[in-house]
Short mmCIF file of C-alpha atoms in Angstrom, two decimals:
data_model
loop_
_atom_site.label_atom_id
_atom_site.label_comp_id
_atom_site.label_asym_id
_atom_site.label_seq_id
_atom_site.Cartn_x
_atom_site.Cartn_y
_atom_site.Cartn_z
CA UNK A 1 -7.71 157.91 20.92
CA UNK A 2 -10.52 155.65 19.59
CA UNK A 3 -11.90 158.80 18.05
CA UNK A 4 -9.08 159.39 15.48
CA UNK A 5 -9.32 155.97 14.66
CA UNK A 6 -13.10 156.31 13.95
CA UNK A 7 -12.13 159.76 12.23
CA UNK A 8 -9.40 157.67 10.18
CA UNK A 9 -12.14 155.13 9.25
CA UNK A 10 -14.68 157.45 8.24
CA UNK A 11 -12.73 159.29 6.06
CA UNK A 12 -11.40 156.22 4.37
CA UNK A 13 -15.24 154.51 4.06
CA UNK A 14 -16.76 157.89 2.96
CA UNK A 15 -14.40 158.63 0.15
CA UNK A 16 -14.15 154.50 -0.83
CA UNK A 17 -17.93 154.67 -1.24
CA UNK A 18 -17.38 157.48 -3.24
CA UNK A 19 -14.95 156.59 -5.55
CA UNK A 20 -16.99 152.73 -5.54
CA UNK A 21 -20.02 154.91 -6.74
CA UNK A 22 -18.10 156.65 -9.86
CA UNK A 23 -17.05 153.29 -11.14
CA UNK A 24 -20.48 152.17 -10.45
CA UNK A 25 -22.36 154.87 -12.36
CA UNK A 26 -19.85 154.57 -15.21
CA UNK A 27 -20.49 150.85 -15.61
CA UNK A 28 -24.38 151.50 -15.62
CA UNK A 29 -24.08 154.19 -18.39
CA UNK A 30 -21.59 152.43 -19.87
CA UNK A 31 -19.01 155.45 -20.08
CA UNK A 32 -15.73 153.72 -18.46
CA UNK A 33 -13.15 156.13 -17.75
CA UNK A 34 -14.71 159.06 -18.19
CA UNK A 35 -12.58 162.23 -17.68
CA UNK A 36 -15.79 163.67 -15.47
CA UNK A 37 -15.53 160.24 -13.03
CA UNK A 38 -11.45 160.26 -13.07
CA UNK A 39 -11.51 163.92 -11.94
CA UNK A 40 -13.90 163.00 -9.33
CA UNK A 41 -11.81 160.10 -8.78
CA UNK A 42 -8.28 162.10 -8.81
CA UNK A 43 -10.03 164.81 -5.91
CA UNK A 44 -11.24 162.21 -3.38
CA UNK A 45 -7.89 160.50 -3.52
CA UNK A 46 -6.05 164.36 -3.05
CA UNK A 47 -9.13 164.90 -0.11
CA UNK A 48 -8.19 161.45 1.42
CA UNK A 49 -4.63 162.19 1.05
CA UNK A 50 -5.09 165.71 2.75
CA UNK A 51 -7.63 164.78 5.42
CA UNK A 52 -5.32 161.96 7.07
CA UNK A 53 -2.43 164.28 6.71
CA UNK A 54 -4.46 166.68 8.86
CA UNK A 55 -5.46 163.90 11.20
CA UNK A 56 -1.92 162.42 11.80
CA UNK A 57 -1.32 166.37 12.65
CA UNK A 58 0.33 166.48 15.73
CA UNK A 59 1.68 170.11 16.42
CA UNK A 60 -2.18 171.77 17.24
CA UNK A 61 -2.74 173.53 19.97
CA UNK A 62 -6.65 172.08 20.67
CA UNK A 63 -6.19 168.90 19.60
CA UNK A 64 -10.59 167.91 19.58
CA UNK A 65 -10.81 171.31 17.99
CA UNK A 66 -9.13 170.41 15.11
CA UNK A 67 -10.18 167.02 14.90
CA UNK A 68 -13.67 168.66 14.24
CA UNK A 69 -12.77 171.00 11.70
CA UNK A 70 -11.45 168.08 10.08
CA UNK A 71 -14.48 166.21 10.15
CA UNK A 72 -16.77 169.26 9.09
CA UNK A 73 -13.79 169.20 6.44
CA UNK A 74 -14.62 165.74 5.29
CA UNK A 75 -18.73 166.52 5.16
CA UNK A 76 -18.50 169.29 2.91
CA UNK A 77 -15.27 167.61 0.38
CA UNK A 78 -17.96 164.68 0.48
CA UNK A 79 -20.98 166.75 -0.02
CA UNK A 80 -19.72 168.41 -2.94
CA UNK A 81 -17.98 165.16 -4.64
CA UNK A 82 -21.66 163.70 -4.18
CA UNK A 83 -22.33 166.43 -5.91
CA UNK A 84 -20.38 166.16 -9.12
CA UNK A 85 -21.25 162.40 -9.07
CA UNK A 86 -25.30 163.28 -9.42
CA UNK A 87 -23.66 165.11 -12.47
CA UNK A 88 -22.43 162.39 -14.99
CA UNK A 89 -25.35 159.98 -13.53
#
């Protein structure tokens, strides 16, 4: 069990530092509220929101199978979010 709470936590810090680093690049180029860093904003809350809803998923059949689609799941969301970020910066 102390691996879906690490899963839980990892999502949540990953996408947090995420969404910490629009706000941060939008404060250094002094572009607050940009409609670039509120859709990256608006898709790591939707990822979060979809990622823990696949965590709290009870109903699989391999539970550690799924688990680590999920996490692959959370790499690539982040990878690509990271991605749009390197964008507006």
């Amino acid at each position: 069990m102390a691996s879906i709470k690490n899963l839980k936590k990892d999502i949540n810090y990953v996408l947090g530092d995420i969404i910490e680093a629009v706000y941060l690049v939008e404060a250094s180029a002094n572009k607050q509220n940009s409609t670039e860093g509120n859709a990256i904003v608006d898709e790591a809350i939707a990822t979060f929101d979809d990622l823990i809803e696949k965590v709290n998923k009870k109903d699989v059949e391999n539970r550690k199978a799924h688990l680590k689609v999920v996490k692959q799941e959370l790499e690539t969301k982040a990878g690509s979010l990271i991605e749009q970020l390197n964008k507006i910066g």
